[in-house]
Short mmCIF file of C-alpha atoms in Angstrom, two decimals:
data_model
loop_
_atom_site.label_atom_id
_atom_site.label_comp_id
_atom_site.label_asym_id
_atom_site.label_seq_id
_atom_site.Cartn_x
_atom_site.Cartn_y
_atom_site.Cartn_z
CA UNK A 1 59.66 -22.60 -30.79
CA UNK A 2 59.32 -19.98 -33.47
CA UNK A 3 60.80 -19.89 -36.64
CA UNK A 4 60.66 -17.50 -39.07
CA UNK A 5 62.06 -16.77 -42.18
CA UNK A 6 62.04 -14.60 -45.23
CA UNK A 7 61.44 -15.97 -48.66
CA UNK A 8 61.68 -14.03 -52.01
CA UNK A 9 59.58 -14.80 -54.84
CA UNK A 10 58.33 -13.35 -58.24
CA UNK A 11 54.94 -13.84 -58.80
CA UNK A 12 54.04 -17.40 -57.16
CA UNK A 13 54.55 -18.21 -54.04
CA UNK A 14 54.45 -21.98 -52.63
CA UNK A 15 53.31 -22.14 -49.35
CA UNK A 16 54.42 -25.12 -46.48
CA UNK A 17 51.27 -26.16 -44.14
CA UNK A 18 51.92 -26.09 -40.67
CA UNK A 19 55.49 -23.74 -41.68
CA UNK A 20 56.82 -20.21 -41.45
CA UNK A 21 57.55 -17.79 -43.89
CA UNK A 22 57.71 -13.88 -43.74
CA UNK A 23 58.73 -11.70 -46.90
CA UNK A 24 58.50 -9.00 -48.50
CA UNK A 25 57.86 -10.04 -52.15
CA UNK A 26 55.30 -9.02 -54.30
CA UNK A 27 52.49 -11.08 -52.79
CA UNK A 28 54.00 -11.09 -49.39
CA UNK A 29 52.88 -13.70 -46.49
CA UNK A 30 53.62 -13.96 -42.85
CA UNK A 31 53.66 -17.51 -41.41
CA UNK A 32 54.28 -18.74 -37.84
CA UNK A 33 55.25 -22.09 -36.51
CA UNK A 34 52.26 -24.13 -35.11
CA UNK A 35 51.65 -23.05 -31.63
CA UNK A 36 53.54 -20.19 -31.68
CA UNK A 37 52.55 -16.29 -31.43
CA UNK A 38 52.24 -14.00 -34.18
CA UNK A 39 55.00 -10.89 -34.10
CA UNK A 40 54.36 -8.09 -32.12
CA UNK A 41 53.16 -5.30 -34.04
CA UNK A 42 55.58 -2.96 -35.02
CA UNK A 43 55.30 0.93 -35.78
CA UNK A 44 54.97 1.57 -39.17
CA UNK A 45 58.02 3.88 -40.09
CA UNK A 46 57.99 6.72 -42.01
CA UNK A 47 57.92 5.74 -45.71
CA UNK A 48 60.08 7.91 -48.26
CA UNK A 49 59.45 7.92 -51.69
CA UNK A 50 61.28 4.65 -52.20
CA UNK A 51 58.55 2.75 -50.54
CA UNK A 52 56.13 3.53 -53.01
CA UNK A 53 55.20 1.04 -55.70
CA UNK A 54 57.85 1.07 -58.23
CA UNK A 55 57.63 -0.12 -62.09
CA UNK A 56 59.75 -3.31 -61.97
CA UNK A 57 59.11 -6.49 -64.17
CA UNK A 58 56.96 -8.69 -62.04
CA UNK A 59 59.71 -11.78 -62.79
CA UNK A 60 62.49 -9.92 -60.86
CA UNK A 61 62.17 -11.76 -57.45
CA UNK A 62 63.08 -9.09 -54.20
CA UNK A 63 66.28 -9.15 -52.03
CA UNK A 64 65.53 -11.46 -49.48
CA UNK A 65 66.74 -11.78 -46.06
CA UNK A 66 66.26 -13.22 -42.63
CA UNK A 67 64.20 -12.35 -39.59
CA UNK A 68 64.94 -12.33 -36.12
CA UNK A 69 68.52 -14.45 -37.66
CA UNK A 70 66.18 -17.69 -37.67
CA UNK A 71 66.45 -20.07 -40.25
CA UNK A 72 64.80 -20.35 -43.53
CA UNK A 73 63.00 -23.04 -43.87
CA UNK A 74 62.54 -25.42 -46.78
CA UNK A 75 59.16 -25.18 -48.20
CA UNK A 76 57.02 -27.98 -49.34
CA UNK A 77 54.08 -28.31 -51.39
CA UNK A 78 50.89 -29.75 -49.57
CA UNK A 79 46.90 -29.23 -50.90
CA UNK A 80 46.34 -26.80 -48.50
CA UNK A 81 49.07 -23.99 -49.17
CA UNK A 82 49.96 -26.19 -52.61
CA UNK A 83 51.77 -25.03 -55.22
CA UNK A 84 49.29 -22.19 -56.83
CA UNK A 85 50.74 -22.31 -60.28
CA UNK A 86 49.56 -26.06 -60.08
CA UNK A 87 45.84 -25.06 -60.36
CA UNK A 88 44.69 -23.37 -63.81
CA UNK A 89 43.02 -20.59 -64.25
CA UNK A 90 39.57 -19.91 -66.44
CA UNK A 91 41.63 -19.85 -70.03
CA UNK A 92 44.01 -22.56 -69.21
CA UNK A 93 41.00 -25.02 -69.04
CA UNK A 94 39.35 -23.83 -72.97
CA UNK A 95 36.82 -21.77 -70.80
CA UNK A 96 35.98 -18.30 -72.64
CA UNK A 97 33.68 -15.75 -71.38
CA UNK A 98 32.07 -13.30 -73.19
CA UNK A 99 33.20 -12.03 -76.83
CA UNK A 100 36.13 -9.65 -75.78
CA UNK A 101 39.62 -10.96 -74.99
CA UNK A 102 41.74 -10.21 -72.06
CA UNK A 103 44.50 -8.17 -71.55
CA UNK A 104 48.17 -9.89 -71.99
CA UNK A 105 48.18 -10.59 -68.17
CA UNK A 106 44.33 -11.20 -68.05
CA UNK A 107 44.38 -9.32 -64.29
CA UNK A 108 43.67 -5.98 -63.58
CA UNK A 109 47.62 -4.94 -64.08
CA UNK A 110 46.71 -4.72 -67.59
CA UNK A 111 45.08 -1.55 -66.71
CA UNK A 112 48.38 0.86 -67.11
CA UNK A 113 49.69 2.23 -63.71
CA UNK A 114 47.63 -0.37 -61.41
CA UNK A 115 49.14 -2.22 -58.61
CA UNK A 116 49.00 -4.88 -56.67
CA UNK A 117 50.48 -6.17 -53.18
CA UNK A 118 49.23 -8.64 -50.68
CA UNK A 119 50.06 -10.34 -47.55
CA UNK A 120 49.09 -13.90 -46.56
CA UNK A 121 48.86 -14.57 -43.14
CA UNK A 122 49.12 -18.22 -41.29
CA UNK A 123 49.22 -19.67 -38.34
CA UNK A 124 48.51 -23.49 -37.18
CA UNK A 125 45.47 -24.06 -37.89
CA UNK A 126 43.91 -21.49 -36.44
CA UNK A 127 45.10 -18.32 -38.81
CA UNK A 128 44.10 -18.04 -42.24
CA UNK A 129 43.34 -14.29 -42.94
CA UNK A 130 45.54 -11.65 -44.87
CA UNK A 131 45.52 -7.96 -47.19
CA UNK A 132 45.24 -7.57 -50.70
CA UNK A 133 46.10 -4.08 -51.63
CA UNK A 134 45.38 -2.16 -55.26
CA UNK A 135 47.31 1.00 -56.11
CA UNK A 136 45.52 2.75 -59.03
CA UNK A 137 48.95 4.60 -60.17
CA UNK A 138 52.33 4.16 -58.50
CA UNK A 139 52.70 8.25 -56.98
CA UNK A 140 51.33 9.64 -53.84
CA UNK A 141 47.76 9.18 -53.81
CA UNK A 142 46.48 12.18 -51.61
CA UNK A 143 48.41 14.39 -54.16
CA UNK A 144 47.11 12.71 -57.34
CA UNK A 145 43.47 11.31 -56.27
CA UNK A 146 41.36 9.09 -58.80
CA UNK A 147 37.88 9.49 -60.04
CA UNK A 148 35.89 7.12 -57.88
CA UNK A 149 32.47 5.73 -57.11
CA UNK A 150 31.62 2.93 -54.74
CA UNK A 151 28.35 0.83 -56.22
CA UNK A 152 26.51 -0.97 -53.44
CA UNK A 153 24.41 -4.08 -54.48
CA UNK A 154 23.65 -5.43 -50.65
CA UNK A 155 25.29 -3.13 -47.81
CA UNK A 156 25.59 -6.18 -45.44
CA UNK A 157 28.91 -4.76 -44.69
CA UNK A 158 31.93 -2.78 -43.44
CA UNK A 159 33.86 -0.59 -46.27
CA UNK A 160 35.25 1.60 -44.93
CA UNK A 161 36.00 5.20 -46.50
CA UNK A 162 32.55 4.86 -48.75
CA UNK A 163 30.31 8.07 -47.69
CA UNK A 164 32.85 10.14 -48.11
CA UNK A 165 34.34 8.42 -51.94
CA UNK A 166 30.26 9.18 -53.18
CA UNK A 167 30.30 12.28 -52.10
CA UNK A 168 33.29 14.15 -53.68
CA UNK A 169 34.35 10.93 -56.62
CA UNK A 170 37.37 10.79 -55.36
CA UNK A 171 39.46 8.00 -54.23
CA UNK A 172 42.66 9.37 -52.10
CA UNK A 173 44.46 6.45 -50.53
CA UNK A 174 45.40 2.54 -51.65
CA UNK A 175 42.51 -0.05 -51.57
CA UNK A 176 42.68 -2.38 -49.32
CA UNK A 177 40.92 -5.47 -48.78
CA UNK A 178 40.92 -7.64 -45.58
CA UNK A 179 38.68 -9.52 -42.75
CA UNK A 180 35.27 -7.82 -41.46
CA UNK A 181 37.22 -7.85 -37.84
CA UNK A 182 40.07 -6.38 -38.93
CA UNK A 183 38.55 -3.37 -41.58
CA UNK A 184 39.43 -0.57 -38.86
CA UNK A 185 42.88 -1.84 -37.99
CA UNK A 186 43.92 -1.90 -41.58
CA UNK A 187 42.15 1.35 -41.92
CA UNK A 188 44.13 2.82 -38.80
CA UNK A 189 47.36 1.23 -40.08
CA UNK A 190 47.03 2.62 -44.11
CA UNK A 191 46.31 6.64 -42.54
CA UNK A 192 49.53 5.99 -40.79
CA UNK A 193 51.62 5.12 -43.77
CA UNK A 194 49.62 7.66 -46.25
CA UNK A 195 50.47 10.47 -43.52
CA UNK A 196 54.49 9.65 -43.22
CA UNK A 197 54.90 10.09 -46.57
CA UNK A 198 56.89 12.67 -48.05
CA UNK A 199 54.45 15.47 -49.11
CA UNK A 200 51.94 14.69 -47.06
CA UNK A 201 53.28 16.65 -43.61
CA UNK A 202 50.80 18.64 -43.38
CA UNK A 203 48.03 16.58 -44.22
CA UNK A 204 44.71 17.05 -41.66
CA UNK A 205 42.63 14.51 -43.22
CA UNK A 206 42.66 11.31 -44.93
CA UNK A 207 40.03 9.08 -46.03
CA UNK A 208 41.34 5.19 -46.21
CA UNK A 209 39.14 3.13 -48.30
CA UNK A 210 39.22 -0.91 -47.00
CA UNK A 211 37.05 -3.48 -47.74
CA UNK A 212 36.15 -6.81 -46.06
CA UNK A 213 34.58 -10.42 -46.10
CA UNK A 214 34.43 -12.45 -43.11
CA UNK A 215 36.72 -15.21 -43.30
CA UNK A 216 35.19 -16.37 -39.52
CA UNK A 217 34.61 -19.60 -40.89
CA UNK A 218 38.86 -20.86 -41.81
CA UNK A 219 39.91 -17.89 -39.45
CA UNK A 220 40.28 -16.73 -35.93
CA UNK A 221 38.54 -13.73 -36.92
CA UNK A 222 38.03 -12.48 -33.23
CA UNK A 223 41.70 -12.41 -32.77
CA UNK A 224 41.91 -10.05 -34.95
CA UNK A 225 45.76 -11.08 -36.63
CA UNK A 226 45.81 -8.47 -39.35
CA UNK A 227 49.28 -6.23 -37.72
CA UNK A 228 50.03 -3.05 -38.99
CA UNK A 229 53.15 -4.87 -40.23
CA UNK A 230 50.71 -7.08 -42.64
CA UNK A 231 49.40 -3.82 -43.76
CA UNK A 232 53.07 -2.02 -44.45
CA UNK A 233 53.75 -5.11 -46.27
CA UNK A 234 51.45 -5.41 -48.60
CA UNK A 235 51.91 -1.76 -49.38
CA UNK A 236 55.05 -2.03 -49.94
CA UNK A 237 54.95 -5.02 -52.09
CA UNK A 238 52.67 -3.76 -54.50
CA UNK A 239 53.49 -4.59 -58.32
CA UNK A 240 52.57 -4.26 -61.65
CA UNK A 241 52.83 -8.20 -63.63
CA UNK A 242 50.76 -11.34 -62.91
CA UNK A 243 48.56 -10.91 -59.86
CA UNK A 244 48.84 -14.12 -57.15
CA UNK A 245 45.25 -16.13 -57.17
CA UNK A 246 43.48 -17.88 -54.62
CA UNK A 247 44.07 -18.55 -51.49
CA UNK A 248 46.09 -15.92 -51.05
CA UNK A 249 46.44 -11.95 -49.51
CA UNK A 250 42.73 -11.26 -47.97
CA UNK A 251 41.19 -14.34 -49.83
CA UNK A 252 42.87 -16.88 -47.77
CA UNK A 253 40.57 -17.76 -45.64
CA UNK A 254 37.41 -16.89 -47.93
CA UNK A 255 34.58 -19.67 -49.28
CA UNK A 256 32.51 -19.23 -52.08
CA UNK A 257 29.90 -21.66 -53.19
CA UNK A 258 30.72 -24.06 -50.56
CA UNK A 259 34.04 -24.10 -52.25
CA UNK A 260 37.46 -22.54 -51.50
CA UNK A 261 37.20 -18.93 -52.82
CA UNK A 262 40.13 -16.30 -52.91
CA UNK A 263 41.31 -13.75 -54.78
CA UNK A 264 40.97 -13.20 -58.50
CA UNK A 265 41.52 -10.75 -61.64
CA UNK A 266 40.35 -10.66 -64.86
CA UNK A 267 40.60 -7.65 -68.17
CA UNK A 268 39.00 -7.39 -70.94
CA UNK A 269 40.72 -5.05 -74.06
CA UNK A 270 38.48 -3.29 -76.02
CA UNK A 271 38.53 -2.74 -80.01
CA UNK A 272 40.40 0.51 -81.72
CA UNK A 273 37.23 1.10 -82.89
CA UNK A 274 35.62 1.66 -79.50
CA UNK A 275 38.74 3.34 -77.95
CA UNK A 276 41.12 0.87 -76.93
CA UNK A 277 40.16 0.90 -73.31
CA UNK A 278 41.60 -1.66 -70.43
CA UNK A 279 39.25 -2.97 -68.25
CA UNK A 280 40.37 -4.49 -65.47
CA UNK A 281 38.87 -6.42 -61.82
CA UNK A 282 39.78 -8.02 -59.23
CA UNK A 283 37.26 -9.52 -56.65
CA UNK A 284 37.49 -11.12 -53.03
CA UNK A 285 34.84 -14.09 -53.40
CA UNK A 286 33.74 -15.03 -50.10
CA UNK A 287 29.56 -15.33 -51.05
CA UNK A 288 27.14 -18.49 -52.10
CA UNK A 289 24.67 -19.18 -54.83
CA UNK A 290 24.48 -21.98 -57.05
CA UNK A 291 28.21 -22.37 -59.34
CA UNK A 292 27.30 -22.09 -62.76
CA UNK A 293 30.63 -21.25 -64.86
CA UNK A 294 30.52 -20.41 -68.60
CA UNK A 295 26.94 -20.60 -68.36
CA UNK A 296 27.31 -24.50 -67.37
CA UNK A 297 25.03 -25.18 -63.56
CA UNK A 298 27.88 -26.75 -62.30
CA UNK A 299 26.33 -27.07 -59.15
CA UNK A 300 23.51 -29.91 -60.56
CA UNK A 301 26.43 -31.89 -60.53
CA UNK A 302 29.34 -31.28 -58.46
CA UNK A 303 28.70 -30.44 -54.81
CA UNK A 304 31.22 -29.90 -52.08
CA UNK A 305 31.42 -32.71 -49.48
CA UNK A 306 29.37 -31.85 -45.94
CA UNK A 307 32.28 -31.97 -43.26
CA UNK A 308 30.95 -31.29 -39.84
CA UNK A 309 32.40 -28.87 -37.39
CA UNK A 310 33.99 -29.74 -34.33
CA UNK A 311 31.96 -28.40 -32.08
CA UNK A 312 28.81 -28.76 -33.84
CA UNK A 313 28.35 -25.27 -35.93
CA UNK A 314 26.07 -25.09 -39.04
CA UNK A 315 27.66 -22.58 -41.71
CA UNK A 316 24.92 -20.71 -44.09
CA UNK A 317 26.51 -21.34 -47.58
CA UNK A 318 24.36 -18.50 -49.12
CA UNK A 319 26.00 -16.13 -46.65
CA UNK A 320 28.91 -14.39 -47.24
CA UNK A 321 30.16 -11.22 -49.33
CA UNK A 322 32.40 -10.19 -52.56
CA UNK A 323 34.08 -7.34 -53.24
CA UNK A 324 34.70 -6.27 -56.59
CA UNK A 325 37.35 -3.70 -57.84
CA UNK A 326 36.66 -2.17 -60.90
CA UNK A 327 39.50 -0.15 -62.79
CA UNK A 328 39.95 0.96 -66.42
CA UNK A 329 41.94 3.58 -67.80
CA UNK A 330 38.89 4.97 -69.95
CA UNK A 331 38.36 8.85 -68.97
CA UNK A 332 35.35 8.29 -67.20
CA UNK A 333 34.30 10.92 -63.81
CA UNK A 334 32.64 9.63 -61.16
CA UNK A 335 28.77 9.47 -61.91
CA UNK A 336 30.20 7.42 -65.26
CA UNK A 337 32.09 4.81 -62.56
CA UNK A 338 29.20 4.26 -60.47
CA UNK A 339 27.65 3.08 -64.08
CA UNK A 340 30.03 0.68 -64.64
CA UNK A 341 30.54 -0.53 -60.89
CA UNK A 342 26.65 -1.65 -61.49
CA UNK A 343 27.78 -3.56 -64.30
CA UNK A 344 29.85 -5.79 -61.89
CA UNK A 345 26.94 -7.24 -60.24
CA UNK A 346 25.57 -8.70 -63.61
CA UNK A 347 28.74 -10.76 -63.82
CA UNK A 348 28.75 -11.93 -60.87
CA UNK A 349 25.06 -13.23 -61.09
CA UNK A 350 25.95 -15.17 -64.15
CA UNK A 351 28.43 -17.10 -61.51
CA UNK A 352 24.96 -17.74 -59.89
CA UNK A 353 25.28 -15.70 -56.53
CA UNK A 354 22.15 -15.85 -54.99
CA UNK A 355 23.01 -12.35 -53.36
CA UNK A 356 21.58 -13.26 -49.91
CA UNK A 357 20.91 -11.17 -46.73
CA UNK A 358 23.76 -11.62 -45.35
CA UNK A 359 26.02 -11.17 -48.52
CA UNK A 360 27.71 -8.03 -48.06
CA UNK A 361 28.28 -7.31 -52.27
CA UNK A 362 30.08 -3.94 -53.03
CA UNK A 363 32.25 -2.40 -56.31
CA UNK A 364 34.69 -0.02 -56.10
CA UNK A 365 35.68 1.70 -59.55
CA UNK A 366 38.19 3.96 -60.14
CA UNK A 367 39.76 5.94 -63.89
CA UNK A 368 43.51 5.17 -63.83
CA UNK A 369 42.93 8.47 -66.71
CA UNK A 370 40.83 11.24 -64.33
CA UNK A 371 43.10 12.76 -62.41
CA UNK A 372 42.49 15.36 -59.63
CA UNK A 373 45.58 16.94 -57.85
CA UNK A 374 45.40 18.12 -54.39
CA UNK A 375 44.69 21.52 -53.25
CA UNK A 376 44.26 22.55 -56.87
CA UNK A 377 41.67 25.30 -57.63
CA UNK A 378 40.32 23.98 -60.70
CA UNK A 379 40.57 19.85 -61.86
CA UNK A 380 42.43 19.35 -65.48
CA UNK A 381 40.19 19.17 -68.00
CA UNK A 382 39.73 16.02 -70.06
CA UNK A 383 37.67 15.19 -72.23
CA UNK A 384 35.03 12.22 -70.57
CA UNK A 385 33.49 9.52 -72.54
CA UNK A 386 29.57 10.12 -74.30
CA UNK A 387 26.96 8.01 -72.59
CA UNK A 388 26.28 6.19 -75.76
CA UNK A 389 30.55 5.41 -75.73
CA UNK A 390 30.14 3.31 -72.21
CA UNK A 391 27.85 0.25 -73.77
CA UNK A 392 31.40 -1.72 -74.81
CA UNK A 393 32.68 -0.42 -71.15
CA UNK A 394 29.60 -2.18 -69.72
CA UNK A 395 30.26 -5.95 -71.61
CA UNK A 396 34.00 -5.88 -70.93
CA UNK A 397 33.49 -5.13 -66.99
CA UNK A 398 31.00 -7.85 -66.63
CA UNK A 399 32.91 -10.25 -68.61
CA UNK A 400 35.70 -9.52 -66.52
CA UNK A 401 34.17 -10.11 -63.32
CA UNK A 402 32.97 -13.38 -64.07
CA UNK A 403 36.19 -14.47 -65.12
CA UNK A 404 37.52 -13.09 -62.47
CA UNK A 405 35.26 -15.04 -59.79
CA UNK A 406 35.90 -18.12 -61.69
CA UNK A 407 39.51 -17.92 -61.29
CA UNK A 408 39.76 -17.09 -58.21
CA UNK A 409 37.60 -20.61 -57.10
CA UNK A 410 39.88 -22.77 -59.66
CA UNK A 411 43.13 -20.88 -58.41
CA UNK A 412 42.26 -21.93 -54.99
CA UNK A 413 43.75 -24.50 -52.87
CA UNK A 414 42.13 -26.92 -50.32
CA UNK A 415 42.04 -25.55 -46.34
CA UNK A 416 41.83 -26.80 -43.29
CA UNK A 417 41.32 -23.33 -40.72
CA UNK A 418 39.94 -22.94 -37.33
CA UNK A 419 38.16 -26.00 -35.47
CA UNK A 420 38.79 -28.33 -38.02
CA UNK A 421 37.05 -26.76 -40.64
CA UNK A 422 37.86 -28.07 -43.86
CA UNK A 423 37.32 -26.26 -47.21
CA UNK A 424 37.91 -27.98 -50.50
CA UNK A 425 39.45 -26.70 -53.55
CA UNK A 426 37.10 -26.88 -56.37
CA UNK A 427 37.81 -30.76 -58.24
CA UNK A 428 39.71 -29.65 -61.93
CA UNK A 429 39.21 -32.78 -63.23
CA UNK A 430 34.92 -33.33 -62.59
CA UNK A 431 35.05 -29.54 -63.78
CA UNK A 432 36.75 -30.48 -66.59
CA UNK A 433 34.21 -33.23 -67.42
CA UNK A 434 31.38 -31.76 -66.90
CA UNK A 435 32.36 -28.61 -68.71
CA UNK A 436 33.37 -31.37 -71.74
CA UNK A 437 30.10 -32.69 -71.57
CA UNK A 438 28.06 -30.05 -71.87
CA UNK A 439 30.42 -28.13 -74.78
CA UNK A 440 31.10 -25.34 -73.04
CA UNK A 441 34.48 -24.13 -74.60
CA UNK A 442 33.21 -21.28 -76.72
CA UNK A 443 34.81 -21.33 -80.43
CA UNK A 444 37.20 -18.60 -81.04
CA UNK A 445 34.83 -17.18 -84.20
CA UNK A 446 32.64 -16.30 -80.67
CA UNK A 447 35.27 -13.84 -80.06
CA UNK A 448 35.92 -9.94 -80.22
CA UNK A 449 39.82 -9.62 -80.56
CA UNK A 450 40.93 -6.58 -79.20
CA UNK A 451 43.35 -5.55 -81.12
CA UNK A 452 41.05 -5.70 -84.45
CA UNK A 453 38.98 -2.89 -83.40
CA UNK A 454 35.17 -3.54 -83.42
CA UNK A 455 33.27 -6.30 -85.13
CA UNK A 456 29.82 -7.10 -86.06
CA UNK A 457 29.27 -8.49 -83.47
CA UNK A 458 30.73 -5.99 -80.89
CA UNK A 459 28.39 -3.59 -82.37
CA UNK A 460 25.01 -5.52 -82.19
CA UNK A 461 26.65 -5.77 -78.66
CA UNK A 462 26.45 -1.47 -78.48
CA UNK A 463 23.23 -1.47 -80.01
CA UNK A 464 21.21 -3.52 -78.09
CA UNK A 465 22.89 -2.28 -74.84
CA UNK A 466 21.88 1.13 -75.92
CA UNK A 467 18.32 0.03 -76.37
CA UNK A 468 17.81 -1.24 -72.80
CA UNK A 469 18.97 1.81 -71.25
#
């Protein structure tokens, strides 16, 4: 029997092992009974300007309403789908990285005009895939494209839309971010809803950017579960506020460091005195390495327990991939982005990747600021950032990686996916320990606040940035 039901929530959503849930909130999931099918596809109707992303506070939950007139179930909290607001992230737990602080969300929604909208996707035990999806303004993104770069550290991988993003530095749809198996699906399913909408009727061409881990390990990835519905959904959904962490939208099935890994955001806000720029990331961490958070080798000391697979497979813990979305709302073009999509990489080595063969490692950063319009003979002029301007650019966008990574492994929840694998959730309380014991909260005279313009320190920061380049 199926049962299905739709649930509205603000920003955290609790999810029931073993239940089913559909909605269309902000961080929308799709859940089906155990044993039963997931939904038929469905065409993906023409969107009208209401289905774009619309400014709303992210605490105003969405009408809800009921599928297929089945009833709603009561959800429960378990470790698996748990209760994410239950798990801390980075700051709760006195860990600080870097010298700049965040933005007053700490996700990449600080960055003015972003988005965000994802759909988590469950079934028995054999499902555990979904879509994140990042909007970098709220209009029609054909007609208002985005300076763009895509940085490659290790091309073990499928993004899709890249060639074409390096060649003009222009980003022209939604990012989305899903399963290897399921890259051209999603791809297939976001030209569909970028073409019905209004504007775009005559539109010949469209170049859908997607990124992917493989999630083959929790997830059925050969069945390939990621519906154009999914895809519509998380779309649709997409928000400004608090981003959802975890396990969660494409990160639910992910592992990183032996660990559960997911989805998560960071921002760093930078000084008057160097511009008042937003940095913001989000990353999909699905890669291994040795954990070392706030500097601290975690892994010396806290290792995930060995359980064995059913049928007798051997997973490669330095395997993997992350993606990493860069945004900022700094006027930077497209050469400048690939410059600061490097900068990525160096924060997530300080998480200790060991950025393997088979780690498929990628950044995608985009200028909420540079603007080109479609079809338009000459681009508006503004006025880009100095080389020497981008060393404060460069900090803030690794600092906000690593947070980011770390979050999204403390955010996450224990699984239990495909063949009775079983992922566990990082342990809070050892972390906590061992972070105690080797004093890693940083003191707050460590710090660059953001809204005090540029300090001593922020500047030795420039300086010697400026002498390594």
């Amino acid at each position: 029997m199926k049962v299905t039901s739709v649930v509205a929530l603000s920003c955290v959503i609790a999810l029931a092992a073993g239940g089913a849930i559909a909605h269309d909130g902000a961080n929308a999931s799709r859940r089906v009974a155990p044993g039963g099918a997931s939904p038929a596809p469905t065409k993906i109707s023409p969107p009208n300007a209401a289905s774009l992303p619309q400014e709303r506070p992210s605490t105003v939950p969405r009408k809800s309403s009921l599928k297929n007139d089945a009833q709603a179930l009561a959800v429960g909290q378990t470790e698996e789908s748990g209760a994410m607001n239950a798990r801390p992230r980075a700051r709760d737990l006195g860990i600080r990285i870097g010298v700049y602080e965040p933005g007053p969300l700490d996700a990449i929604t600080d960055v003015e005009g972003v988005r965000v909208g994802q759909t988590t996707i469950t079934q028995g035990d054999l499902v555990r895939t979904g879509v994140t999806a990042i909007f970098p303004h709220a209009g029609n993104m054909f007609q208002q494209k985005v300076a763009g770069a895509v940085y490659v550290f290790n091309a073990f991988g499928k993004l899709v839309g890249l060639a074409q993003v390096n060649e003009l530095g222009q980003i022209e749809t939604p990012i989305l971010l899903t399963n290897t198996l399921s890259v051209w699906d999603a791809a297939a399913a976001l030209t569909d809803w970028m073409l019905a909408l209004p504007g775009n009727e005559e539109v010949r061409s469209i170049n859908p950017v997607v990124g992917e881990t493989n999630d083959g390990w929790l997830n059925d990835i050969r069945g390939r579960h990621v519906k154009a519905e999914d895809v519509r959904r998380a779309l649709e959904s997409a928000r400004g506020g608090a981003v959802e962490e975890g396990t969660v939208g494409a990160g639910t099935g992910t592992v990183a460091f032996g660990w559960k890994g997911g989805i998560g955001t960071s921002s760093r806000k930078l000084g008057a005195d160097a511009g008042g720029y937003t940095v913001g990331v989000l990353v999909q961490t699905n890669f291994g390495g040795n954990l070392t958070i706030a500097g601290v080798p975690v892994y010396r000391e806290l290792r995930p327990s060995q359980h064995a697979a059913a049928r007798g497979e051997k997973r490669n813990e330095a395997d993997g991939s992350c993606m990493m979305v860069v945004a900022t709302d700094a006027p930077l073009d497209a050469r400048q982005l690939m410059r600061l999509g490097k900068r990525a990489t160096l924060g997530l080595a300080r998480t200790g990747s060991s950025g393997s063969n088979g780690s498929g490692d990628f950044v995608i950063a985009f200028s909420t600021t540079t603007r080109i319009a479609e079809g338009s003979e000459k681009s508006a002029e503004t006025t880009m950032l100095s080389e020497e301007s981008l060393s404060p650019l460069f900090e803030a966008t690794i600092e906000a990686t690593e947070e980011a990574i770390d979050n999204s492994l403390l955010r996450a929840t224990t699984v239990k996916g495909r063949d009775g694998h079983l992922i566990e959730a990082l342990p809070i309380e050892r972390l906590k320990e061992i972070l105690a014991e080797k004093k890693a909260v940083a003191s707050d005279s460590w710090r660059v606040a953001g809204a005090k313009g540029s300090t001593k320190i922020e500047k030795r920061i420039h300086r010697a940035q400026s002498r390594c380049e």
